[in-house]
Short mmCIF file of C-alpha atoms in Angstrom, two decimals:
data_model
loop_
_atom_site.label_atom_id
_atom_site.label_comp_id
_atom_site.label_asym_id
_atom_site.label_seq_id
_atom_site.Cartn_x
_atom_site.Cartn_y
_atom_site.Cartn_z
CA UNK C 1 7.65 19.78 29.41
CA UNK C 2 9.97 18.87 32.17
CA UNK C 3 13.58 18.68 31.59
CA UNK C 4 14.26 15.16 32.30
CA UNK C 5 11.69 14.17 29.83
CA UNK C 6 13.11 16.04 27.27
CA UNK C 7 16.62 14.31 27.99
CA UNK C 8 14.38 11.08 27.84
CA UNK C 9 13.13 12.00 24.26
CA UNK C 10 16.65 13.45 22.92
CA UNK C 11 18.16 9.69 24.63
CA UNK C 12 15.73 7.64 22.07
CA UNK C 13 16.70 10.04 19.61
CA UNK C 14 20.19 9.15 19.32
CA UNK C 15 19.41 5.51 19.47
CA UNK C 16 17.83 6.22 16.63
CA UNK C 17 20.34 8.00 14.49
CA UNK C 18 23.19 4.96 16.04
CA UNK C 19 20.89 2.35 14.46
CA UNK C 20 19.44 3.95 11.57
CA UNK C 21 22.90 4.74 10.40
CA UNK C 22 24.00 1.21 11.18
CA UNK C 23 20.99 -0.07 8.97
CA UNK C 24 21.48 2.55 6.02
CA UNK C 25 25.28 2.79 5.99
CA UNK C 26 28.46 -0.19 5.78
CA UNK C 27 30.20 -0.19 9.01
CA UNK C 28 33.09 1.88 9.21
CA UNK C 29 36.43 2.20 11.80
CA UNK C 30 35.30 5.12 12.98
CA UNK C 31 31.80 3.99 13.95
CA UNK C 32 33.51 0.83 15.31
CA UNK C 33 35.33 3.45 17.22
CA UNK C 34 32.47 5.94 18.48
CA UNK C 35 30.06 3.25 19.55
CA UNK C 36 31.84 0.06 20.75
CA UNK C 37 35.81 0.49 21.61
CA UNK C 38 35.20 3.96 23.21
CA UNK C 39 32.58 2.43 25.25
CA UNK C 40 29.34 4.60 23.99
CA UNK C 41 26.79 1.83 24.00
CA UNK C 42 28.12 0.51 27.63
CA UNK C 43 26.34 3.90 29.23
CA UNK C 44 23.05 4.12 27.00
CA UNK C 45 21.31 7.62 27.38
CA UNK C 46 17.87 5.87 28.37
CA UNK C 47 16.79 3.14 30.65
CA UNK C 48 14.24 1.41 29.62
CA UNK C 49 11.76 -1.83 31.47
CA UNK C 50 11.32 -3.34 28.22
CA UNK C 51 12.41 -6.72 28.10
CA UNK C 52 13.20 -5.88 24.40
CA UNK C 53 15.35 -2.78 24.90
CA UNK C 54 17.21 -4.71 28.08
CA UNK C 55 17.99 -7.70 25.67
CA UNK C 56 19.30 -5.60 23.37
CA UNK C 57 21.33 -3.75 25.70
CA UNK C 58 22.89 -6.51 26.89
CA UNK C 59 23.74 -8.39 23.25
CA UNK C 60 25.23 -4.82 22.27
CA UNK C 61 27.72 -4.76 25.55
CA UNK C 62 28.89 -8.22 24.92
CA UNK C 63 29.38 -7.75 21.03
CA UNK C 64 32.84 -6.90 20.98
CA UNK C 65 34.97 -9.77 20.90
CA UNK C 66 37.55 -9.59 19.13
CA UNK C 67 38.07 -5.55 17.99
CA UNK C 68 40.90 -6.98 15.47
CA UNK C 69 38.26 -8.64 13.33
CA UNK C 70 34.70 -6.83 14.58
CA UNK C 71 34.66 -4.77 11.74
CA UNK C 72 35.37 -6.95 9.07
CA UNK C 73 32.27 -9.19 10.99
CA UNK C 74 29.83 -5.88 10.94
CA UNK C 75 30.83 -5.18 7.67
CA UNK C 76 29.71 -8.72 6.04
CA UNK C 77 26.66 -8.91 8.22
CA UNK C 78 25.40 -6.07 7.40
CA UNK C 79 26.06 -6.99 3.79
CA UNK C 80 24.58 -10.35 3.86
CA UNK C 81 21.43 -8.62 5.60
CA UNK C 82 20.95 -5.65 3.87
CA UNK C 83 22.74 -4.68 1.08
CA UNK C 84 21.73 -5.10 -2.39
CA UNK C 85 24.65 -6.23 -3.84
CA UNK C 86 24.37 -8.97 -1.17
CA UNK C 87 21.89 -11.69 0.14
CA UNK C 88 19.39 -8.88 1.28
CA UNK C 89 18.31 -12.13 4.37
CA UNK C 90 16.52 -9.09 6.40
CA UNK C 91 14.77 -6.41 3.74
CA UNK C 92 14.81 -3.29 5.35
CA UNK C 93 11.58 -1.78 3.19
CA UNK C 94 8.21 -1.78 4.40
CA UNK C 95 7.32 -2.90 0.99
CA UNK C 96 8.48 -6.45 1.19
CA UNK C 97 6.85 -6.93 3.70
CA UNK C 98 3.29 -6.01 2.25
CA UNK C 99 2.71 -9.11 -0.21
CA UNK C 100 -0.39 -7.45 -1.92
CA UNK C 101 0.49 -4.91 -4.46
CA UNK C 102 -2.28 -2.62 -4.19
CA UNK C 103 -1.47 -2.48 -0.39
CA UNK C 104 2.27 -1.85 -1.15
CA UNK C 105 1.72 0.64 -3.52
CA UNK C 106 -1.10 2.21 -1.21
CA UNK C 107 1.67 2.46 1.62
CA UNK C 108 4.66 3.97 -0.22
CA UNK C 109 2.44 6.64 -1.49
CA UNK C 110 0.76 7.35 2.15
CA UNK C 111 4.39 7.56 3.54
CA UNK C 112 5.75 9.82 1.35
CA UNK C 113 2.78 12.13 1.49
CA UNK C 114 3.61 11.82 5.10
CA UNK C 115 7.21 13.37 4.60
CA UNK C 116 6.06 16.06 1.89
CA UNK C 117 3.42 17.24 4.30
CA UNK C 118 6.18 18.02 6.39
CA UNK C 119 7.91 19.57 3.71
CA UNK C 120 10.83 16.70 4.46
CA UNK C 121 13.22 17.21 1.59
CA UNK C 122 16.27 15.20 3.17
CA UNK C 123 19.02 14.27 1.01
CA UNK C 124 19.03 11.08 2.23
CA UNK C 125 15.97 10.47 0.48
CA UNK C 126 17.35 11.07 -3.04
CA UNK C 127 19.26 7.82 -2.18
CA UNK C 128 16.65 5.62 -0.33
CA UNK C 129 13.46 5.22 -1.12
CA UNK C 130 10.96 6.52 1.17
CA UNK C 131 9.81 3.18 2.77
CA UNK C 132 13.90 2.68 3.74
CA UNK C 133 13.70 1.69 7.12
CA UNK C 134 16.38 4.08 7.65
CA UNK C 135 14.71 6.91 6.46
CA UNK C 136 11.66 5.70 8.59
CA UNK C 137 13.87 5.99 11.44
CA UNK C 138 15.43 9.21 10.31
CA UNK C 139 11.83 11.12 9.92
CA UNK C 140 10.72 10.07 13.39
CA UNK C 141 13.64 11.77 14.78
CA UNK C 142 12.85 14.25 12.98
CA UNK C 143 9.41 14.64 14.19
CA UNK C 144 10.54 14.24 17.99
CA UNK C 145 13.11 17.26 17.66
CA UNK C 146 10.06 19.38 16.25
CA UNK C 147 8.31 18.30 19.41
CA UNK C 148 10.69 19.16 21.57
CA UNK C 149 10.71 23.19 20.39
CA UNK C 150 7.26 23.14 21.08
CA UNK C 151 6.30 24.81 24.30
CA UNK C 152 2.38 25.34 24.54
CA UNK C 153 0.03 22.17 25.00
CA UNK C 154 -2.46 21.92 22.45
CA UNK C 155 0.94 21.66 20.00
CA UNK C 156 2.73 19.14 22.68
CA UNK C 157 -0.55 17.20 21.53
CA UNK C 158 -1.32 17.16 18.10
CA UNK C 159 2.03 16.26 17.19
CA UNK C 160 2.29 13.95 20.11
CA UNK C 161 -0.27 12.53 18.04
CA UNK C 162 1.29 12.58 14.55
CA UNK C 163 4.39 10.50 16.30
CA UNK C 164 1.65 8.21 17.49
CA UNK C 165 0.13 7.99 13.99
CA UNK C 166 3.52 7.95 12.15
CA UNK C 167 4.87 4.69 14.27
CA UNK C 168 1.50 3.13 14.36
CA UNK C 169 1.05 3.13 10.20
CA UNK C 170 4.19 2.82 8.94
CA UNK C 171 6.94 1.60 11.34
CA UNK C 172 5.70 -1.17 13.91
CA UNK C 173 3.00 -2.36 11.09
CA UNK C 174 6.38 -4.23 9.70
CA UNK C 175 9.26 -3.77 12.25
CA UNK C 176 8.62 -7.04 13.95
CA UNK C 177 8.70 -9.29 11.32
CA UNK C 178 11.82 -7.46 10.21
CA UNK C 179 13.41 -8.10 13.75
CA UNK C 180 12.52 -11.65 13.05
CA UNK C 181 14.83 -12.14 9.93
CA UNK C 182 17.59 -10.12 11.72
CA UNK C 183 17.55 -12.85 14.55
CA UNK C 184 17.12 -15.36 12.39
CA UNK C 185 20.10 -14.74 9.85
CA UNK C 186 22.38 -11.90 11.60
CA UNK C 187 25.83 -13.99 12.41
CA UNK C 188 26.65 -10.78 14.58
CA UNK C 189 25.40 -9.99 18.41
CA UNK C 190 25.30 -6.57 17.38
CA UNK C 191 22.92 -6.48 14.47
CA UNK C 192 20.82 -8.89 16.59
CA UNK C 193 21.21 -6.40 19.32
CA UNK C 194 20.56 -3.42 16.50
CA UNK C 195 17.14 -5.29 15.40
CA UNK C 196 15.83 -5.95 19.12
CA UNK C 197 16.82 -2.49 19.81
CA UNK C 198 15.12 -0.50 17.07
CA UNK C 199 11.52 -2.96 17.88
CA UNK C 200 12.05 -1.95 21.68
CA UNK C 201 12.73 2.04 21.17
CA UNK C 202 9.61 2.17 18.17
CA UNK C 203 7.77 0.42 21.11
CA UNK C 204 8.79 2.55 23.68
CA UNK C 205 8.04 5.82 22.02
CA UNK C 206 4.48 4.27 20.69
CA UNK C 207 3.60 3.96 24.44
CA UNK C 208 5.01 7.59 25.57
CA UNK C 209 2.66 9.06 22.84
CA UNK C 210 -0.11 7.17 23.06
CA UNK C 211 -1.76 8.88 26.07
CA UNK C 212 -5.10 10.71 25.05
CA UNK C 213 -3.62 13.74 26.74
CA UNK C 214 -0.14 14.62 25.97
CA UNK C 215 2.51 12.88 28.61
CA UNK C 216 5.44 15.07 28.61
#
């Protein structure tokens, strides 16, 4: 695996932990801090062609309006959207969005025997459940780090593979129509640029790993 692919990988990566944590966690000063005012998401570690991921991009660098109220907006969008205390106007569980029971039951179970075949015990599972789109997020990483230590081919591709599978069953079967209630009812340019962004990385990744032969 060539260097600058692995930089590529470990550059979706922390897009993913930036808006997983933005999903799973209220807004806070010092995120406001790390990822808008000192400039973080103005120099992005990946470029991407995706009309998607250069939409989102753009809505991100133009979020920051006003840093005397921008937290106080993050903070009640991401209330309004997510929280349960609050409107919950974009459900971030793969289980509202399957409106058969038998099919939402048969999902939860199949993603959490995904985790535990992993032996994923993450703490932050004790306080999500396991269809959390956080936690979604926060597995995948997971699984792209383990692929990264891997250094022989025929393990580069079976779990090039499992990321394949993983994103394929039980992220982008729902992650669109999510996107769609985030654009719909986010009153913030950056959770509209969060939602775009998460659909455009799951995308991106689903097409790097889903060569019959490993790409990297």
């Amino acid at each position: 695996m060539k260097q600058d692919q692995k930089n590529l990988l470990k550059g979706y990566n922390l897009l993913l932990y930036f808006a997983g944590s933005m999903i799973m966690y209220e807004p806070t000063e010092e995120c406001v801090t790390d990822f808008w005012t000192n400039g973080t998401l103005k120099r992005l570690p990946v470029s991407s062609t995706n009309p998607k991921f250069i939409k989102a991009a753009a809505l991100l660098r133009d979020s920051c309006k006003d840093k005397n109220i921008f937290k106080k907006m993050l903070q009640e969008d991401y209330l309004r959207l997510f929280a349960e205390t609050g409107l919950i106007l974009a459900p971030v569980h793969a289980s509202d969005y399957h409106h058969d029971e038998i099919r939402r039951d048969k999902s939860y179970n199949e993603i959490s025997e995904f985790y535990n075949s992993y032996g994923w015990n993450s703490n932050s599972r004790v306080k999500r459940t396991d269809d959390h789109l956080g936690i979604e997020l926060l597995f995948l990483t997971r699984l792209i780090d383990r692929y990264l230590l891997l250094d022989d081919d025929p393990s580069c591709h079976e779990m090039g593979n499992e990321i394949h599978r993983f994103i394929d069953q039980h992220i982008l079967s729902w992650i669109p129509e999510w996107n769609v209630h985030i654009q719909e009812h986010a009153q913030t340019l950056s959770y509209k640029g969060i939602g775009t962004l998460i659909l455009a990385c799951i995308e991106d990744l689903h097409t790097i790993f889903s060569y019959s032969d490993n790409p990297l």
